[in-house]
Amino acid sequence: MTSERLGKNIAIISAAALLLAACSTTPEPTTDTSASTETSQDSSQASGQPTQPTTAPMTAEELDAQKWGGSSQDGLTAFAGDRVFFEYDSSEITDEARRTLAKQVEWLMHYPRVRVSIEGHCDERGTREYNLALGERRANAVKNYLIALGVPASRMNTISYGKERPAVVGNGESTWSQNRRGVLRVQ
């Protein structure tokens, strides 16, 4: 998941760099003779065309989308990531999860009308009933942490999928660790 997030961040930075490069212009060289400068200015004004190409400034919405990613699921994922991970048989928020959740709070506060559903997921070990309960504890742990950081409870709901919707199928800790997660879904 980290490489996927890194790839998205690189793509966003690359797009921003291309956008900035496209907006830049190189000034035309000027001559020392004022007569030739006045003549070229007069002719460009007479024709109604500027001497240098101009670019339209970005709108507030475009600037907002560039920084925050927009108010969609893709925007949340690009800005902060949409998931946090848990240790085996635990619903305790890890330090890494706290950092991700803090970024998610930033994004949620920027988009105060956005509502999210918080999904709790588990790995395949354990019974269906146990994993549904653990997934619920995980989703509630994420919700309570977001509330503690200032997100109104009315903007969030929770659901547990237990082990029913794995992100990755397979056996072993590397697979299981990716399935023990809490995911924010923009509604």
PDB file of C-alpha atoms in Angstrom:
ATOM      1  CA  MET A   1       0.000   0.000   0.000  1.00  0.00           C
ATOM      2  CA  THR A   2       2.877   2.382   0.727  1.00  0.00           C
ATOM      3  CA  SER A   3       4.224   2.069  -2.812  1.00  0.00           C
ATOM      4  CA  GLU A   4       0.740   2.703  -4.217  1.00  0.00           C
ATOM      5  CA  ARG A   5       0.458   5.860  -2.104  1.00  0.00           C
ATOM      6  CA  LEU A   6       3.987   6.930  -3.091  1.00  0.00           C
ATOM      7  CA  GLY A   7       3.128   6.399  -6.754  1.00  0.00           C
ATOM      8  CA  LYS A   8       0.029   8.576  -6.428  1.00  0.00           C
ATOM      9  CA  ASN A   9       2.026  11.291  -4.656  1.00  0.00           C
ATOM     10  CA  ILE A  10       4.664  11.227  -7.417  1.00  0.00           C
ATOM     11  CA  ALA A  11       1.943  11.466 -10.053  1.00  0.00           C
ATOM     12  CA  ILE A  12       0.391  14.485  -8.322  1.00  0.00           C
ATOM     13  CA  ILE A  13       3.752  16.229  -7.959  1.00  0.00           C
ATOM     14  CA  SER A  14       4.612  15.494 -11.601  1.00  0.00           C
ATOM     15  CA  ALA A  15       1.283  16.889 -12.760  1.00  0.00           C
ATOM     16  CA  ALA A  16       1.814  20.022 -10.690  1.00  0.00           C
ATOM     17  CA  ALA A  17       5.324  20.476 -12.126  1.00  0.00           C
ATOM     18  CA  LEU A  18       4.020  20.095 -15.690  1.00  0.00           C
ATOM     19  CA  LEU A  19       1.256  22.581 -14.967  1.00  0.00           C
ATOM     20  CA  LEU A  20       3.718  25.118 -13.605  1.00  0.00           C
ATOM     21  CA  ALA A  21       6.065  24.590 -16.552  1.00  0.00           C
ATOM     22  CA  ALA A  22       3.192  25.103 -18.984  1.00  0.00           C
ATOM     23  CA  CYS A  23       2.270  28.376 -17.282  1.00  0.00           C
ATOM     24  CA  SER A  24       5.740  29.898 -17.537  1.00  0.00           C
ATOM     25  CA  THR A  25       6.732  32.179 -20.404  1.00  0.00           C
ATOM     26  CA  THR A  26      10.103  33.348 -21.588  1.00  0.00           C
ATOM     27  CA  PRO A  27      10.401  37.101 -22.117  1.00  0.00           C
ATOM     28  CA  GLU A  28      11.289  38.283 -25.578  1.00  0.00           C
ATOM     29  CA  PRO A  29      14.669  40.008 -25.863  1.00  0.00           C
ATOM     30  CA  THR A  30      14.498  43.791 -25.927  1.00  0.00           C
ATOM     31  CA  THR A  31      16.659  46.167 -27.940  1.00  0.00           C
ATOM     32  CA  ASP A  32      18.350  49.331 -26.733  1.00  0.00           C
ATOM     33  CA  THR A  33      16.686  51.580 -29.319  1.00  0.00           C
ATOM     34  CA  SER A  34      13.528  53.104 -27.955  1.00  0.00           C
ATOM     35  CA  ALA A  35      12.222  53.850 -31.440  1.00  0.00           C
ATOM     36  CA  SER A  36      12.027  50.208 -32.422  1.00  0.00           C
ATOM     37  CA  THR A  37      10.377  49.323 -29.077  1.00  0.00           C
ATOM     38  CA  GLU A  38       7.769  52.028 -29.500  1.00  0.00           C
ATOM     39  CA  THR A  39       7.110  50.906 -33.054  1.00  0.00           C
ATOM     40  CA  SER A  40       6.574  47.284 -32.045  1.00  0.00           C
ATOM     41  CA  GLN A  41       4.322  48.317 -29.153  1.00  0.00           C
ATOM     42  CA  ASP A  42       2.317  50.600 -31.389  1.00  0.00           C
ATOM     43  CA  SER A  43       1.855  47.912 -34.016  1.00  0.00           C
ATOM     44  CA  SER A  44       0.821  45.294 -31.446  1.00  0.00           C
ATOM     45  CA  GLN A  45      -1.663  47.689 -29.861  1.00  0.00           C
ATOM     46  CA  ALA A  46      -3.013  48.645 -33.268  1.00  0.00           C
ATOM     47  CA  SER A  47      -3.595  45.012 -34.169  1.00  0.00           C
ATOM     48  CA  GLY A  48      -5.184  44.344 -30.784  1.00  0.00           C
ATOM     49  CA  GLN A  49      -2.895  41.417 -30.051  1.00  0.00           C
ATOM     50  CA  PRO A  50      -0.480  41.219 -27.136  1.00  0.00           C
ATOM     51  CA  THR A  51       3.227  40.882 -27.796  1.00  0.00           C
ATOM     52  CA  GLN A  52       3.597  37.908 -25.425  1.00  0.00           C
ATOM     53  CA  PRO A  53       1.233  34.993 -25.019  1.00  0.00           C
ATOM     54  CA  THR A  54      -0.791  35.109 -21.821  1.00  0.00           C
ATOM     55  CA  THR A  55      -2.184  32.251 -19.812  1.00  0.00           C
ATOM     56  CA  ALA A  56      -5.383  32.414 -17.851  1.00  0.00           C
ATOM     57  CA  PRO A  57      -4.826  32.292 -14.107  1.00  0.00           C
ATOM     58  CA  MET A  58      -6.030  29.180 -12.338  1.00  0.00           C
ATOM     59  CA  THR A  59      -9.463  29.437 -10.775  1.00  0.00           C
ATOM     60  CA  ALA A  60      -9.912  29.008  -7.043  1.00  0.00           C
ATOM     61  CA  GLU A  61     -11.495  25.613  -7.700  1.00  0.00           C
ATOM     62  CA  GLU A  62      -8.501  24.489  -9.765  1.00  0.00           C
ATOM     63  CA  LEU A  63      -6.064  25.637  -7.084  1.00  0.00           C
ATOM     64  CA  ASP A  64      -8.163  23.909  -4.434  1.00  0.00           C
ATOM     65  CA  ALA A  65      -8.271  20.650  -6.373  1.00  0.00           C
ATOM     66  CA  GLN A  66      -4.529  20.836  -7.004  1.00  0.00           C
ATOM     67  CA  LYS A  67      -3.718  21.119  -3.292  1.00  0.00           C
ATOM     68  CA  TRP A  68      -6.497  19.087  -1.694  1.00  0.00           C
ATOM     69  CA  GLY A  69      -7.323  16.633  -4.486  1.00  0.00           C
ATOM     70  CA  GLY A  70     -11.030  17.484  -4.602  1.00  0.00           C
ATOM     71  CA  SER A  71     -13.927  16.352  -2.428  1.00  0.00           C
ATOM     72  CA  SER A  72     -14.207  12.853  -3.913  1.00  0.00           C
ATOM     73  CA  GLN A  73     -12.813   9.502  -2.782  1.00  0.00           C
ATOM     74  CA  ASP A  74      -9.869  10.033  -5.129  1.00  0.00           C
ATOM     75  CA  GLY A  75      -9.188  13.402  -3.512  1.00  0.00           C
ATOM     76  CA  LEU A  76      -9.111  11.905  -0.015  1.00  0.00           C
ATOM     77  CA  THR A  77      -6.873   9.062  -1.145  1.00  0.00           C
ATOM     78  CA  ALA A  78      -4.454  11.389  -2.949  1.00  0.00           C
ATOM     79  CA  PHE A  79      -4.219  13.881  -0.091  1.00  0.00           C
ATOM     80  CA  ALA A  80      -4.173  11.640   2.980  1.00  0.00           C
ATOM     81  CA  GLY A  81      -4.694   8.011   2.051  1.00  0.00           C
ATOM     82  CA  ASP A  82      -7.983   6.272   2.705  1.00  0.00           C
ATOM     83  CA  ARG A  83      -6.905   3.545   5.149  1.00  0.00           C
ATOM     84  CA  VAL A  84      -5.106   2.790   8.366  1.00  0.00           C
ATOM     85  CA  PHE A  85      -3.785  -0.570   9.512  1.00  0.00           C
ATOM     86  CA  PHE A  86      -4.064  -2.485  12.777  1.00  0.00           C
ATOM     87  CA  GLU A  87      -1.970  -5.040  14.595  1.00  0.00           C
ATOM     88  CA  TYR A  88      -3.166  -8.635  14.908  1.00  0.00           C
ATOM     89  CA  ASP A  89      -6.285  -9.008  17.080  1.00  0.00           C
ATOM     90  CA  SER A  90      -6.229  -5.299  17.984  1.00  0.00           C
ATOM     91  CA  SER A  91      -8.341  -2.204  17.506  1.00  0.00           C
ATOM     92  CA  GLU A  92      -5.725   0.137  18.978  1.00  0.00           C
ATOM     93  CA  ILE A  93      -4.698   3.067  16.769  1.00  0.00           C
ATOM     94  CA  THR A  94      -0.972   2.821  15.919  1.00  0.00           C
ATOM     95  CA  ASP A  95       1.410   5.784  15.630  1.00  0.00           C
ATOM     96  CA  GLU A  96       1.462   5.448  11.845  1.00  0.00           C
ATOM     97  CA  ALA A  97      -2.347   5.360  11.798  1.00  0.00           C
ATOM     98  CA  ARG A  98      -2.446   8.535  13.922  1.00  0.00           C
ATOM     99  CA  ARG A  99      -0.372  10.370  11.319  1.00  0.00           C
ATOM    100  CA  THR A 100      -2.664   9.218   8.501  1.00  0.00           C
ATOM    101  CA  LEU A 101      -5.791  10.093  10.482  1.00  0.00           C
ATOM    102  CA  ALA A 102      -4.425  13.581  11.219  1.00  0.00           C
ATOM    103  CA  LYS A 103      -4.050  14.158   7.444  1.00  0.00           C
ATOM    104  CA  GLN A 104      -7.564  12.809   6.905  1.00  0.00           C
ATOM    105  CA  VAL A 105      -8.884  15.266   9.505  1.00  0.00           C
ATOM    106  CA  GLU A 106      -7.179  18.133   7.628  1.00  0.00           C
ATOM    107  CA  TRP A 107      -8.909  17.023   4.440  1.00  0.00           C
ATOM    108  CA  LEU A 108     -12.285  16.518   6.151  1.00  0.00           C
ATOM    109  CA  MET A 109     -12.116  19.974   7.764  1.00  0.00           C
ATOM    110  CA  HIS A 110     -11.392  21.506   4.362  1.00  0.00           C
ATOM    111  CA  TYR A 111     -14.510  19.819   2.955  1.00  0.00           C
ATOM    112  CA  PRO A 112     -17.082  20.298   5.749  1.00  0.00           C
ATOM    113  CA  ARG A 113     -19.993  18.941   3.706  1.00  0.00           C
ATOM    114  CA  VAL A 114     -18.353  15.595   2.975  1.00  0.00           C
ATOM    115  CA  ARG A 115     -19.677  12.603   4.900  1.00  0.00           C
ATOM    116  CA  VAL A 116     -17.725   9.387   5.253  1.00  0.00           C
ATOM    117  CA  SER A 117     -18.407   5.788   6.078  1.00  0.00           C
ATOM    118  CA  ILE A 118     -15.709   4.082   8.129  1.00  0.00           C
ATOM    119  CA  GLU A 119     -15.244   0.402   7.306  1.00  0.00           C
ATOM    120  CA  GLY A 120     -13.657  -2.040   9.733  1.00  0.00           C
ATOM    121  CA  HIS A 121     -11.887  -5.048   8.197  1.00  0.00           C
ATOM    122  CA  CYS A 122     -10.031  -8.110   9.518  1.00  0.00           C
ATOM    123  CA  ASP A 123      -7.783 -10.833   8.202  1.00  0.00           C
ATOM    124  CA  GLU A 124      -9.111 -14.331   7.521  1.00  0.00           C
ATOM    125  CA  ARG A 125      -8.149 -15.838  10.874  1.00  0.00           C
ATOM    126  CA  GLY A 126     -10.908 -16.271  13.447  1.00  0.00           C
ATOM    127  CA  THR A 127     -14.619 -16.931  13.173  1.00  0.00           C
ATOM    128  CA  ARG A 128     -16.965 -14.800  11.134  1.00  0.00           C
ATOM    129  CA  GLU A 129     -18.711 -13.525  14.271  1.00  0.00           C
ATOM    130  CA  TYR A 130     -15.461 -12.671  16.048  1.00  0.00           C
ATOM    131  CA  ASN A 131     -14.118 -10.790  13.029  1.00  0.00           C
ATOM    132  CA  LEU A 132     -17.352  -8.833  12.560  1.00  0.00           C
ATOM    133  CA  ALA A 133     -17.080  -7.678  16.196  1.00  0.00           C
ATOM    134  CA  LEU A 134     -13.362  -6.852  15.803  1.00  0.00           C
ATOM    135  CA  GLY A 135     -14.061  -4.963  12.567  1.00  0.00           C
ATOM    136  CA  GLU A 136     -16.716  -2.945  14.398  1.00  0.00           C
ATOM    137  CA  ARG A 137     -14.254  -2.089  17.189  1.00  0.00           C
ATOM    138  CA  ARG A 138     -11.715  -0.979  14.566  1.00  0.00           C
ATOM    139  CA  ALA A 139     -14.217   1.217  12.722  1.00  0.00           C
ATOM    140  CA  ASN A 140     -15.342   2.770  16.016  1.00  0.00           C
ATOM    141  CA  ALA A 141     -11.730   3.348  17.092  1.00  0.00           C
ATOM    142  CA  VAL A 142     -11.119   5.305  13.876  1.00  0.00           C
ATOM    143  CA  LYS A 143     -14.374   7.242  14.288  1.00  0.00           C
ATOM    144  CA  ASN A 144     -13.627   8.111  17.921  1.00  0.00           C
ATOM    145  CA  TYR A 145     -10.127   9.269  17.017  1.00  0.00           C
ATOM    146  CA  LEU A 146     -11.495  11.506  14.248  1.00  0.00           C
ATOM    147  CA  ILE A 147     -14.078  12.911  16.686  1.00  0.00           C
ATOM    148  CA  ALA A 148     -11.308  13.639  19.206  1.00  0.00           C
ATOM    149  CA  LEU A 149      -9.506  15.621  16.480  1.00  0.00           C
ATOM    150  CA  GLY A 150     -12.607  17.718  15.751  1.00  0.00           C
ATOM    151  CA  VAL A 151     -14.631  15.950  13.054  1.00  0.00           C
ATOM    152  CA  PRO A 152     -18.347  16.001  13.980  1.00  0.00           C
ATOM    153  CA  ALA A 153     -19.801  12.539  14.645  1.00  0.00           C
ATOM    154  CA  SER A 154     -22.785  13.438  12.451  1.00  0.00           C
ATOM    155  CA  ARG A 155     -20.516  13.311   9.375  1.00  0.00           C
ATOM    156  CA  MET A 156     -19.508   9.681   9.937  1.00  0.00           C
ATOM    157  CA  ASN A 157     -21.037   6.254  10.172  1.00  0.00           C
ATOM    158  CA  THR A 158     -19.389   2.884  10.708  1.00  0.00           C
ATOM    159  CA  ILE A 159     -19.754  -0.587   9.266  1.00  0.00           C
ATOM    160  CA  SER A 160     -17.881  -3.814   9.872  1.00  0.00           C
ATOM    161  CA  TYR A 161     -17.112  -6.246   7.100  1.00  0.00           C
ATOM    162  CA  GLY A 162     -15.048  -8.562   9.288  1.00  0.00           C
ATOM    163  CA  LYS A 163     -13.103 -10.891   7.026  1.00  0.00           C
ATOM    164  CA  GLU A 164     -15.672 -10.758   4.204  1.00  0.00           C
ATOM    165  CA  ARG A 165     -13.925  -8.170   1.986  1.00  0.00           C
ATOM    166  CA  PRO A 166     -10.179  -8.775   1.947  1.00  0.00           C
ATOM    167  CA  ALA A 167      -7.994  -6.198   0.195  1.00  0.00           C
ATOM    168  CA  VAL A 168      -5.499  -8.938  -0.648  1.00  0.00           C
ATOM    169  CA  VAL A 169      -6.156 -12.664  -0.979  1.00  0.00           C
ATOM    170  CA  GLY A 170      -3.566 -15.120   0.265  1.00  0.00           C
ATOM    171  CA  ASN A 171      -1.891 -16.554   3.327  1.00  0.00           C
ATOM    172  CA  GLY A 172       0.890 -15.190   5.455  1.00  0.00           C
ATOM    173  CA  GLU A 173       1.545 -12.105   7.548  1.00  0.00           C
ATOM    174  CA  SER A 174       2.258  -9.821   4.565  1.00  0.00           C
ATOM    175  CA  THR A 175      -1.234 -10.548   3.225  1.00  0.00           C
ATOM    176  CA  TRP A 176      -3.013 -10.571   6.574  1.00  0.00           C
ATOM    177  CA  SER A 177      -1.483  -7.245   7.647  1.00  0.00           C
ATOM    178  CA  GLN A 178      -3.007  -5.525   4.586  1.00  0.00           C
ATOM    179  CA  ASN A 179      -6.444  -6.869   5.461  1.00  0.00           C
ATOM    180  CA  ARG A 180      -6.440  -5.605   9.085  1.00  0.00           C
ATOM    181  CA  ARG A 181      -7.583  -2.100   8.264  1.00  0.00           C
ATOM    182  CA  GLY A 182      -9.995   0.761   8.702  1.00  0.00           C
ATOM    183  CA  VAL A 183     -11.053   2.470   5.465  1.00  0.00           C
ATOM    184  CA  LEU A 184     -12.747   5.841   4.969  1.00  0.00           C
ATOM    185  CA  ARG A 185     -15.227   5.938   2.091  1.00  0.00           C
ATOM    186  CA  VAL A 186     -16.568   9.260   0.871  1.00  0.00           C
ATOM    187  CA  GLN A 187     -20.346   9.096   0.589  1.00  0.00           C
TER     188      GLN A 187
END
